[in-house]
Amino acid sequence: MSSALGFFVDWDGNLRSTADPGGGYLCDVDGVARYVAVTTKTGTLVHEATLYRTLDAVAKAGITASLVDGSVPWGKKSEGI
């Protein structure tokens, strides 16, 4: 896998960039399989998602999620995160 650029939907329904997933997480991307593995810095898998290479590809898939930057936290206080 690599660090290919693109977008994915997080567990809160936000659209995030693979280059800046936020939360101290890293993205490991398989561009051929269109797979994003979101991991901690120690390699623990915390989220899996589909890779969308462009914002046009996101729209074509019918996804209307808001694009957020890495400063937006993952999870909600009500979830204990």
PDB file of C-alpha atoms in Angstrom:
ATOM      1  CA  MET A   1       0.000   0.000   0.000  1.00  0.00           C
ATOM      2  CA  SER A   2       1.011   3.599  -0.374  1.00  0.00           C
ATOM      3  CA  SER A   3       0.002   7.101   0.581  1.00  0.00           C
ATOM      4  CA  ALA A   4      -1.948   7.973  -2.596  1.00  0.00           C
ATOM      5  CA  LEU A   5      -3.973  11.155  -2.447  1.00  0.00           C
ATOM      6  CA  GLY A   6      -7.736  11.160  -2.432  1.00  0.00           C
ATOM      7  CA  PHE A   7     -10.739  11.325  -0.140  1.00  0.00           C
ATOM      8  CA  PHE A   8     -12.721   9.016   2.137  1.00  0.00           C
ATOM      9  CA  VAL A   9     -15.746   9.188   4.438  1.00  0.00           C
ATOM     10  CA  ASP A  10     -15.004   8.897   8.177  1.00  0.00           C
ATOM     11  CA  TRP A  11     -17.232   7.193  10.780  1.00  0.00           C
ATOM     12  CA  ASP A  12     -19.092  10.454  11.449  1.00  0.00           C
ATOM     13  CA  GLY A  13     -19.998  10.911   7.780  1.00  0.00           C
ATOM     14  CA  ASN A  14     -17.418  13.641   7.131  1.00  0.00           C
ATOM     15  CA  LEU A  15     -15.336  13.678   3.976  1.00  0.00           C
ATOM     16  CA  ARG A  16     -11.598  13.748   4.714  1.00  0.00           C
ATOM     17  CA  SER A  17      -8.415  13.938   2.672  1.00  0.00           C
ATOM     18  CA  THR A  18      -6.046  10.981   2.827  1.00  0.00           C
ATOM     19  CA  ALA A  19      -3.223  13.532   3.101  1.00  0.00           C
ATOM     20  CA  ASP A  20      -4.668  15.066   6.298  1.00  0.00           C
ATOM     21  CA  PRO A  21      -7.051  12.672   8.065  1.00  0.00           C
ATOM     22  CA  GLY A  22      -6.667  14.414  11.438  1.00  0.00           C
ATOM     23  CA  GLY A  23      -6.905  12.905  14.906  1.00  0.00           C
ATOM     24  CA  GLY A  24      -3.247  11.912  14.786  1.00  0.00           C
ATOM     25  CA  TYR A  25      -4.185   9.169  12.330  1.00  0.00           C
ATOM     26  CA  LEU A  26      -2.396   8.058   9.174  1.00  0.00           C
ATOM     27  CA  CYS A  27      -3.834   6.738   5.914  1.00  0.00           C
ATOM     28  CA  ASP A  28      -2.508   3.696   4.123  1.00  0.00           C
ATOM     29  CA  VAL A  29      -4.042   3.650   0.647  1.00  0.00           C
ATOM     30  CA  ASP A  30      -4.372   0.942  -1.993  1.00  0.00           C
ATOM     31  CA  GLY A  31      -5.197   2.897  -5.137  1.00  0.00           C
ATOM     32  CA  VAL A  32      -5.939  -0.197  -7.232  1.00  0.00           C
ATOM     33  CA  ALA A  33      -8.428  -1.627  -4.727  1.00  0.00           C
ATOM     34  CA  ARG A  34      -9.710   1.889  -3.835  1.00  0.00           C
ATOM     35  CA  TYR A  35      -9.142   1.056  -0.157  1.00  0.00           C
ATOM     36  CA  VAL A  36      -8.162   3.359   2.705  1.00  0.00           C
ATOM     37  CA  ALA A  37      -6.907   1.967   6.017  1.00  0.00           C
ATOM     38  CA  VAL A  38      -6.854   4.619   8.733  1.00  0.00           C
ATOM     39  CA  THR A  39      -4.380   3.696  11.458  1.00  0.00           C
ATOM     40  CA  THR A  40      -2.802   5.063  14.594  1.00  0.00           C
ATOM     41  CA  LYS A  41       0.875   5.963  14.438  1.00  0.00           C
ATOM     42  CA  THR A  42       1.652   2.540  15.926  1.00  0.00           C
ATOM     43  CA  GLY A  43      -0.288   0.767  13.170  1.00  0.00           C
ATOM     44  CA  THR A  44      -3.574  -0.095  14.877  1.00  0.00           C
ATOM     45  CA  LEU A  45      -6.420  -0.111  12.353  1.00  0.00           C
ATOM     46  CA  VAL A  46      -9.220   2.243  13.449  1.00  0.00           C
ATOM     47  CA  HIS A  47     -11.254   2.728  10.261  1.00  0.00           C
ATOM     48  CA  GLU A  48     -11.619   1.320   6.744  1.00  0.00           C
ATOM     49  CA  ALA A  49     -13.073   3.255   3.839  1.00  0.00           C
ATOM     50  CA  THR A  50     -13.415   3.516   0.079  1.00  0.00           C
ATOM     51  CA  LEU A  51     -10.945   5.764  -1.737  1.00  0.00           C
ATOM     52  CA  TYR A  52     -12.334   8.461  -4.006  1.00  0.00           C
ATOM     53  CA  ARG A  53      -9.555  10.026  -6.070  1.00  0.00           C
ATOM     54  CA  THR A  54     -11.325  13.349  -6.724  1.00  0.00           C
ATOM     55  CA  LEU A  55     -14.172  15.433  -5.352  1.00  0.00           C
ATOM     56  CA  ASP A  56     -15.964  14.787  -8.663  1.00  0.00           C
ATOM     57  CA  ALA A  57     -15.767  11.035  -7.948  1.00  0.00           C
ATOM     58  CA  VAL A  58     -17.314  11.654  -4.514  1.00  0.00           C
ATOM     59  CA  ALA A  59     -20.191  13.606  -6.072  1.00  0.00           C
ATOM     60  CA  LYS A  60     -20.667  10.989  -8.806  1.00  0.00           C
ATOM     61  CA  ALA A  61     -21.057   8.346  -6.070  1.00  0.00           C
ATOM     62  CA  GLY A  62     -23.919  10.419  -4.642  1.00  0.00           C
ATOM     63  CA  ILE A  63     -22.063  11.347  -1.457  1.00  0.00           C
ATOM     64  CA  THR A  64     -22.966  14.766  -0.068  1.00  0.00           C
ATOM     65  CA  ALA A  65     -20.668  14.741   2.978  1.00  0.00           C
ATOM     66  CA  SER A  66     -18.941  17.946   4.008  1.00  0.00           C
ATOM     67  CA  LEU A  67     -15.191  18.123   3.411  1.00  0.00           C
ATOM     68  CA  VAL A  68     -13.402  18.792   6.705  1.00  0.00           C
ATOM     69  CA  ASP A  69      -9.735  19.394   7.404  1.00  0.00           C
ATOM     70  CA  GLY A  70      -7.538  17.539   9.852  1.00  0.00           C
ATOM     71  CA  SER A  71      -8.280  19.969  12.693  1.00  0.00           C
ATOM     72  CA  VAL A  72     -11.845  18.627  12.956  1.00  0.00           C
ATOM     73  CA  PRO A  73     -11.880  15.915  15.637  1.00  0.00           C
ATOM     74  CA  TRP A  74     -13.039  12.369  14.999  1.00  0.00           C
ATOM     75  CA  GLY A  75     -15.949  11.129  17.107  1.00  0.00           C
ATOM     76  CA  LYS A  76     -18.302  12.925  19.421  1.00  0.00           C
ATOM     77  CA  LYS A  77     -18.225  13.601  23.170  1.00  0.00           C
ATOM     78  CA  SER A  78     -21.424  11.545  23.496  1.00  0.00           C
ATOM     79  CA  GLU A  79     -19.486   8.559  22.113  1.00  0.00           C
ATOM     80  CA  GLY A  80     -16.782   8.995  24.739  1.00  0.00           C
ATOM     81  CA  ILE A  81     -14.265  10.094  22.115  1.00  0.00           C
TER      82      ILE A  81
END
